[in-house]
mmCIF file of C-alpha atoms in Angstrom:
data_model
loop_
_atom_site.group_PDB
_atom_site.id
_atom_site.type_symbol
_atom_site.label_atom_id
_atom_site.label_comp_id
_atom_site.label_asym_id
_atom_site.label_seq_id
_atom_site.Cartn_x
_atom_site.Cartn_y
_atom_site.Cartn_z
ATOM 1 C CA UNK A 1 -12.752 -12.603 37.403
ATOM 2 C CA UNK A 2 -10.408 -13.577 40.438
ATOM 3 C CA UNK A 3 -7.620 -11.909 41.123
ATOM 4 C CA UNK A 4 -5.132 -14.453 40.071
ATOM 5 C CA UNK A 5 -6.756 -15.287 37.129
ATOM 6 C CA UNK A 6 -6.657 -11.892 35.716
ATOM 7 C CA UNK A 7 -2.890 -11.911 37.035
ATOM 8 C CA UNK A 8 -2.019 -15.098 34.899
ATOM 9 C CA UNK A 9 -3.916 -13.658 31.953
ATOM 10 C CA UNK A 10 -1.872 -10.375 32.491
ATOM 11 C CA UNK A 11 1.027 -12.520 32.566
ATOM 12 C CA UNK A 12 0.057 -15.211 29.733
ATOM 13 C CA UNK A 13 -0.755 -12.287 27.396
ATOM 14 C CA UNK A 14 2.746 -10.212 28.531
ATOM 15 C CA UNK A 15 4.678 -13.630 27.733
ATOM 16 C CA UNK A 16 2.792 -14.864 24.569
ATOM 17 C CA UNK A 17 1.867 -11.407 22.590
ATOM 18 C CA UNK A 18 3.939 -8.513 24.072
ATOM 19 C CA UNK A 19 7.719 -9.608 25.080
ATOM 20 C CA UNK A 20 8.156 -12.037 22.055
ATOM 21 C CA UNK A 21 8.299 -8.809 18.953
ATOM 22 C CA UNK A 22 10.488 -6.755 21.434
ATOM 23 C CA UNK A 23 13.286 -9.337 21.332
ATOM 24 C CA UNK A 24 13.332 -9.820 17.038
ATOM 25 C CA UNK A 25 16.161 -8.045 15.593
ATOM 26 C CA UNK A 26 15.640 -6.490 12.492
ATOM 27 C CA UNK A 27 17.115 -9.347 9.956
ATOM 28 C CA UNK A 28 14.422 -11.573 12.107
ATOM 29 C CA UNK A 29 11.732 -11.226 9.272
ATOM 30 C CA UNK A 30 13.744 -10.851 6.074
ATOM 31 C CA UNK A 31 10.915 -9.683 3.320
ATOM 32 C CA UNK A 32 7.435 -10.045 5.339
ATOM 33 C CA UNK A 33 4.669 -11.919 2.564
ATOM 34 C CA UNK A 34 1.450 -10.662 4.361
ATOM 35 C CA UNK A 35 -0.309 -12.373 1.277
ATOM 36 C CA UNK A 36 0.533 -15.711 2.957
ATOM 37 C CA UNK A 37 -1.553 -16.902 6.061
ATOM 38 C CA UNK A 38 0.435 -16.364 9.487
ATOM 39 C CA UNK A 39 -1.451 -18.067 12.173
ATOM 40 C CA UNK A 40 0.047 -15.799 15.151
ATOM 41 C CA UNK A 41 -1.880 -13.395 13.386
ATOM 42 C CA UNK A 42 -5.085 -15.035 13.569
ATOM 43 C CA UNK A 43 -4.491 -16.472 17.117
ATOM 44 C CA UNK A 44 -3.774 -12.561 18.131
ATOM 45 C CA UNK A 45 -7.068 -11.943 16.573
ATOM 46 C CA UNK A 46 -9.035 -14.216 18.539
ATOM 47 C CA UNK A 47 -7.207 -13.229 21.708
ATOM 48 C CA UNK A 48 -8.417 -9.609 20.578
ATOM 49 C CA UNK A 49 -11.627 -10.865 20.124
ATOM 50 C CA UNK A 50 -11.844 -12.744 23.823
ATOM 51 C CA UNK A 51 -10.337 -9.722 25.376
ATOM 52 C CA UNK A 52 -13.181 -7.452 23.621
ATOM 53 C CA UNK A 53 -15.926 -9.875 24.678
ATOM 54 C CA UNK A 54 -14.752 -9.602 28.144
ATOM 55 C CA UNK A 55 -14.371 -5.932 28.124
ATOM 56 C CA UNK A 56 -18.358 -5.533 26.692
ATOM 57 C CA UNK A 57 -20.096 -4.801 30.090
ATOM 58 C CA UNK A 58 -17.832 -1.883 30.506
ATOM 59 C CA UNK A 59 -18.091 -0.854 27.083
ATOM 60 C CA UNK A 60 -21.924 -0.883 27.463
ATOM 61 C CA UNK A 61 -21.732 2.395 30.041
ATOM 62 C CA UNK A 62 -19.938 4.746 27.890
ATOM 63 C CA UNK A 63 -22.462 7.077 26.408
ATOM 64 C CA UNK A 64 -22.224 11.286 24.898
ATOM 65 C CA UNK A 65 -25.712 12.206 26.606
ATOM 66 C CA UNK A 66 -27.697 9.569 24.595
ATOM 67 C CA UNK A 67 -27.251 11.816 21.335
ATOM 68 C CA UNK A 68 -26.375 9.334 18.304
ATOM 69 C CA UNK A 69 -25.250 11.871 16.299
ATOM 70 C CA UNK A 70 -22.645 13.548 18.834
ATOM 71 C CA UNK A 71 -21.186 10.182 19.189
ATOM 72 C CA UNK A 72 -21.387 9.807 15.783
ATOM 73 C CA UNK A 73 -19.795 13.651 15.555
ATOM 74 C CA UNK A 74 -16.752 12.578 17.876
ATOM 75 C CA UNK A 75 -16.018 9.140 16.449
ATOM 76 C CA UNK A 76 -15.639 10.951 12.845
ATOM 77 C CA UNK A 77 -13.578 13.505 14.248
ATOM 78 C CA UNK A 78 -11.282 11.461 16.265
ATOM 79 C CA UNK A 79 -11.033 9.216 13.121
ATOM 80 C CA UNK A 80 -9.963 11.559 10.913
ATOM 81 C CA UNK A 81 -7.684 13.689 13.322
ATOM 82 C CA UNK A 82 -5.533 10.222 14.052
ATOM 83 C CA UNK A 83 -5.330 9.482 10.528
ATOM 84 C CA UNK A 84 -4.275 12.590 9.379
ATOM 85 C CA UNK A 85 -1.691 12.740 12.347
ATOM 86 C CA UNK A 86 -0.404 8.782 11.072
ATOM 87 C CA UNK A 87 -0.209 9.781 7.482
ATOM 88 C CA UNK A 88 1.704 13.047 8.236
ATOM 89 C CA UNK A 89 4.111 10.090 10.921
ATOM 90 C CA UNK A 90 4.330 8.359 7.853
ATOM 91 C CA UNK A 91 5.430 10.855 5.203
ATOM 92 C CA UNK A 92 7.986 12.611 7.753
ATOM 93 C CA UNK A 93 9.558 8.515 8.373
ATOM 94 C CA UNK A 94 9.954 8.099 4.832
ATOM 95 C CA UNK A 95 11.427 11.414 4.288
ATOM 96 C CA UNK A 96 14.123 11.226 6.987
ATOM 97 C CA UNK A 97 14.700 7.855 6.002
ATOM 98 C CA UNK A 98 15.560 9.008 2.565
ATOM 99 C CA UNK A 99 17.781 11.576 3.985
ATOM 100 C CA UNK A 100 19.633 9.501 6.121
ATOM 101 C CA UNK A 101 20.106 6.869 3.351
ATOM 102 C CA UNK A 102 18.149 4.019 5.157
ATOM 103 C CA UNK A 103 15.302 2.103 4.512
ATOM 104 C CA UNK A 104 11.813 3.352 5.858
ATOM 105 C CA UNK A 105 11.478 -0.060 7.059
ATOM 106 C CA UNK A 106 11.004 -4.206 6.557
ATOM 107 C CA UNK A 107 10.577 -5.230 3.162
ATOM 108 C CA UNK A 108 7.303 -6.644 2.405
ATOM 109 C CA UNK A 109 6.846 -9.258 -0.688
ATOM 110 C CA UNK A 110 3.794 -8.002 -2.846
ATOM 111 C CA UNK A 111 0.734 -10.326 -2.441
ATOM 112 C CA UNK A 112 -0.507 -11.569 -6.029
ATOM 113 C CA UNK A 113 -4.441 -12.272 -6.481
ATOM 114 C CA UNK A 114 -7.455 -12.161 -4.826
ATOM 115 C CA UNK A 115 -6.485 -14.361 -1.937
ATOM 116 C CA UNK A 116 -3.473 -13.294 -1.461
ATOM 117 C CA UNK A 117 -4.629 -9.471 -1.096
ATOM 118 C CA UNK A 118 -7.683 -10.715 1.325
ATOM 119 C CA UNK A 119 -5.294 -12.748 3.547
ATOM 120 C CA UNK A 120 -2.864 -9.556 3.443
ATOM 121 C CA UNK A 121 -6.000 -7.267 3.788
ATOM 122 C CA UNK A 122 -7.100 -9.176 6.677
ATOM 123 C CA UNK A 123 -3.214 -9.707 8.530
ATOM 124 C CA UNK A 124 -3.780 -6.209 8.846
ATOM 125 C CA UNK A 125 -6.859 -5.593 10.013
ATOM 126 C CA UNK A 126 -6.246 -8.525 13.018
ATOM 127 C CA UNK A 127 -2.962 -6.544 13.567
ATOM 128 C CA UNK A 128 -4.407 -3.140 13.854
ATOM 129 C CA UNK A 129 -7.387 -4.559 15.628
ATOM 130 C CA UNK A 130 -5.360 -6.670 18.465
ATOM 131 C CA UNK A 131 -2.633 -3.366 18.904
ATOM 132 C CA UNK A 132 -5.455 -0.948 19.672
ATOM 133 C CA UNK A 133 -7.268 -3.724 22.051
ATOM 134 C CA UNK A 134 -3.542 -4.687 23.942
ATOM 135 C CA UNK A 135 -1.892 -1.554 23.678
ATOM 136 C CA UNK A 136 -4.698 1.170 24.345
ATOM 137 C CA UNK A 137 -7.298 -1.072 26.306
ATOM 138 C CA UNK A 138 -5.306 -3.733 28.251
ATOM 139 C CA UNK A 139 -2.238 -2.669 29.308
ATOM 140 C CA UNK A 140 -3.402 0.448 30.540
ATOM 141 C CA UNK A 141 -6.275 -1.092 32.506
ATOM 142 C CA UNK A 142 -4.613 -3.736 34.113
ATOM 143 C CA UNK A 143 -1.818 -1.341 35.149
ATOM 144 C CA UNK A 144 -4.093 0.831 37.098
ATOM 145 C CA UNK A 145 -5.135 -2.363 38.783
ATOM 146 C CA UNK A 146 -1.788 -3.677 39.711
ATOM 147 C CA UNK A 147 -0.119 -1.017 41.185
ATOM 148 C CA UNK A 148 -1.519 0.213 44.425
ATOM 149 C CA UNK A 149 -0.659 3.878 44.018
ATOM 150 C CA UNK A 150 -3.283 5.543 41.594
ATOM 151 C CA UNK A 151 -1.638 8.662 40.778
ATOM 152 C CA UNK A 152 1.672 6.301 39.763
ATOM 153 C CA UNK A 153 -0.309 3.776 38.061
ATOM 154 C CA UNK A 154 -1.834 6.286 35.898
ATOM 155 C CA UNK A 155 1.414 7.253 34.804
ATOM 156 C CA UNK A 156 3.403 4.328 34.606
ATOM 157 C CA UNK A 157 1.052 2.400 32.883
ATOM 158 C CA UNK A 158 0.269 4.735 30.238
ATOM 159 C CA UNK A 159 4.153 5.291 29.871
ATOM 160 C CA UNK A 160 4.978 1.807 29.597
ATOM 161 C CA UNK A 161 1.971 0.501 27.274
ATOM 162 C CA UNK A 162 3.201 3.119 25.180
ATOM 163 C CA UNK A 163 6.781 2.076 25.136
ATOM 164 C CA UNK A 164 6.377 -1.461 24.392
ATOM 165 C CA UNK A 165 4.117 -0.215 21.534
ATOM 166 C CA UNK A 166 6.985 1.534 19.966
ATOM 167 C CA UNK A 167 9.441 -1.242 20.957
ATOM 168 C CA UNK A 168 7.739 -4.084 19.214
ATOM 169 C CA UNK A 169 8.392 -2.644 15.892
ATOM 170 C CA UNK A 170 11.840 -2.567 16.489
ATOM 171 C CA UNK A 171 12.071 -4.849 13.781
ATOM 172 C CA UNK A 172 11.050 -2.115 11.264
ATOM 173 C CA UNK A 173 13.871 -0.095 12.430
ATOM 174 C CA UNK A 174 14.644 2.509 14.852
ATOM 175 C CA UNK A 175 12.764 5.327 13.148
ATOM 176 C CA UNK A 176 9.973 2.749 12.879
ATOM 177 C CA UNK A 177 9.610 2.517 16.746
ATOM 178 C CA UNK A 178 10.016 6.448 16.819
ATOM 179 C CA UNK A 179 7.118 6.456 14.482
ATOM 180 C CA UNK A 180 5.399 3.885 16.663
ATOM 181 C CA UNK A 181 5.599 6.098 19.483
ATOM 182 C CA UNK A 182 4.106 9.507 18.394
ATOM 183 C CA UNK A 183 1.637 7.656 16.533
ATOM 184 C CA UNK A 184 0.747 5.475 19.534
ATOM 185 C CA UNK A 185 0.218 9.006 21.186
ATOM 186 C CA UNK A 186 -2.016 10.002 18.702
ATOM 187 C CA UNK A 187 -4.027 6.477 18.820
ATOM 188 C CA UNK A 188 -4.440 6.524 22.781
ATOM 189 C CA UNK A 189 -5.377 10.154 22.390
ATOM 190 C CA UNK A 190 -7.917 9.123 20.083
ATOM 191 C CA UNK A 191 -9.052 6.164 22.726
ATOM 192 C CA UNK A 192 -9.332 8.359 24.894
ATOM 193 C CA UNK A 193 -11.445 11.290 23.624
ATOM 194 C CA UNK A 194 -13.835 8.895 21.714
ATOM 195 C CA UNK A 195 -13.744 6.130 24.793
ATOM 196 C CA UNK A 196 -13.835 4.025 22.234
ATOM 197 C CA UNK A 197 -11.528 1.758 20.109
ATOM 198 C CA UNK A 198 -13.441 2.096 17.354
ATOM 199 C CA UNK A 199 -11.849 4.824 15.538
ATOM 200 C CA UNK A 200 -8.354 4.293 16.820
ATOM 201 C CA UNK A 201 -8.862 0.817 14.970
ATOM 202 C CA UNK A 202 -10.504 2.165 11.801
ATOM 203 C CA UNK A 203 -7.341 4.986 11.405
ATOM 204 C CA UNK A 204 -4.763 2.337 12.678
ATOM 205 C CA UNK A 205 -5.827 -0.130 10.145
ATOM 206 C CA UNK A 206 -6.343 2.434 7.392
ATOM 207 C CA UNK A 207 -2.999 3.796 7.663
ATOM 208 C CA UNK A 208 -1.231 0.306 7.641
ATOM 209 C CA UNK A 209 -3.494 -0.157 4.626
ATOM 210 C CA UNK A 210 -2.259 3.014 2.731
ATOM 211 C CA UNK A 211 1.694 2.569 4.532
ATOM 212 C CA UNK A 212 2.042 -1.190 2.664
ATOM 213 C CA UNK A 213 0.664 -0.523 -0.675
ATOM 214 C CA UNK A 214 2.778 2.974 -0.846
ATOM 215 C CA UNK A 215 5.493 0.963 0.258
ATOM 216 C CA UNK A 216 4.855 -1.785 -3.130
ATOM 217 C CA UNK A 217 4.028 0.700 -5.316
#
């Protein structure tokens, strides 16, 4: 890829996926009906998808020594770590959320039959799987190959994928985006460690999984 066309995908993908969430107040969404099917959700999925595809080549080199069963050994254990570490997140946001009198976050309208809970199944699965792709992948890449200065780019771009992370669930709430950032520590951590997405998106999705249904119950 040319360098201006990654630049206009860096840019397309910064206008269409990561600015619009950061500017939607909280009343924005009113009660969220993941049951129902929300085609940003499925176009964020297939730009997910295209962004994986493109990213397969480098993919392709990682490797733990050419031992199965280590990489096997390091997915499980980054897997479980991050969800463990989002759960705990999760039970600390609803507690001081209950303490402070304030919701723990959007309301969400319970999905009724099968459909319904596949399409809301799904919505979160595309959500979890595009987040870990932009947010851990992406934006950290491409800002190590914008800026010039390596030792800054390493920083800033980590540092700023991680804030608009938190930032675009400012329509949860505030302690949402505080619970967006520690638990987009964890899930870059966990990208990191495993150099791999893979478990990041299996713990990311899980948790959403386990946060919604709590949440309905």
């Amino acid at each position: 890829m040319t360098k201006t066309l990654f630049l206009l995908q860096f840019f397309l993908i910064l206008l269409i996926f990561v600015f619009p969430p950061l500017f939607a107040g909280e009343a924005s969404y009113g009660a969220v009906n993941l049951g129902k099917i929300n085609y940003f959700s499925l176009f964020s999925l297939t730009a997910a998808i295209f962004l994986s595809l493109q990213d397969k080549k480098n993919e392709k080199t990682e490797n733990f020594g050419g031992n199965g069963l280590v990489k096997a050994a390091i997915f499980s254990s980054c897997f479980l770590t991050t969800f463990g570490t989002l759960l705990i997140l999760g039970i600390l946001l609803n507690f001081f959320s209950e303490a402070l009198g304030s919701a723990a976050g959007a309301k969400f309208a319970k999905p009724e039959g099968l459909v319904q809970i596949f399409v809301c199944v799904l919505s979160l699965f595309s959500s979890a799987f595009f987040e870990e792709r932009v947010y851990r992948k992406y934006l950290p890449d491409a800002g190590r190959k914008i800026i010039r200065s390596k030792k800054f780019a390493a920083i800033f771009s980590e540092v700023a994928a991680l804030l608009l992370f938190a930032f675009a669930h400012r329509w949860q709430g505030w302690l949402a985006v505080l619970n967006a950032l520690l638990g987009g520590i964890a899930l870059r951590l966990c990208a990191v460690k495993s150099k791999s997405l893979i478990p990041g998106t299996a713990a990311h999705f899980l948790y959403n999984l386990f946060a919604l249904f709590a949440a309905l119950a």
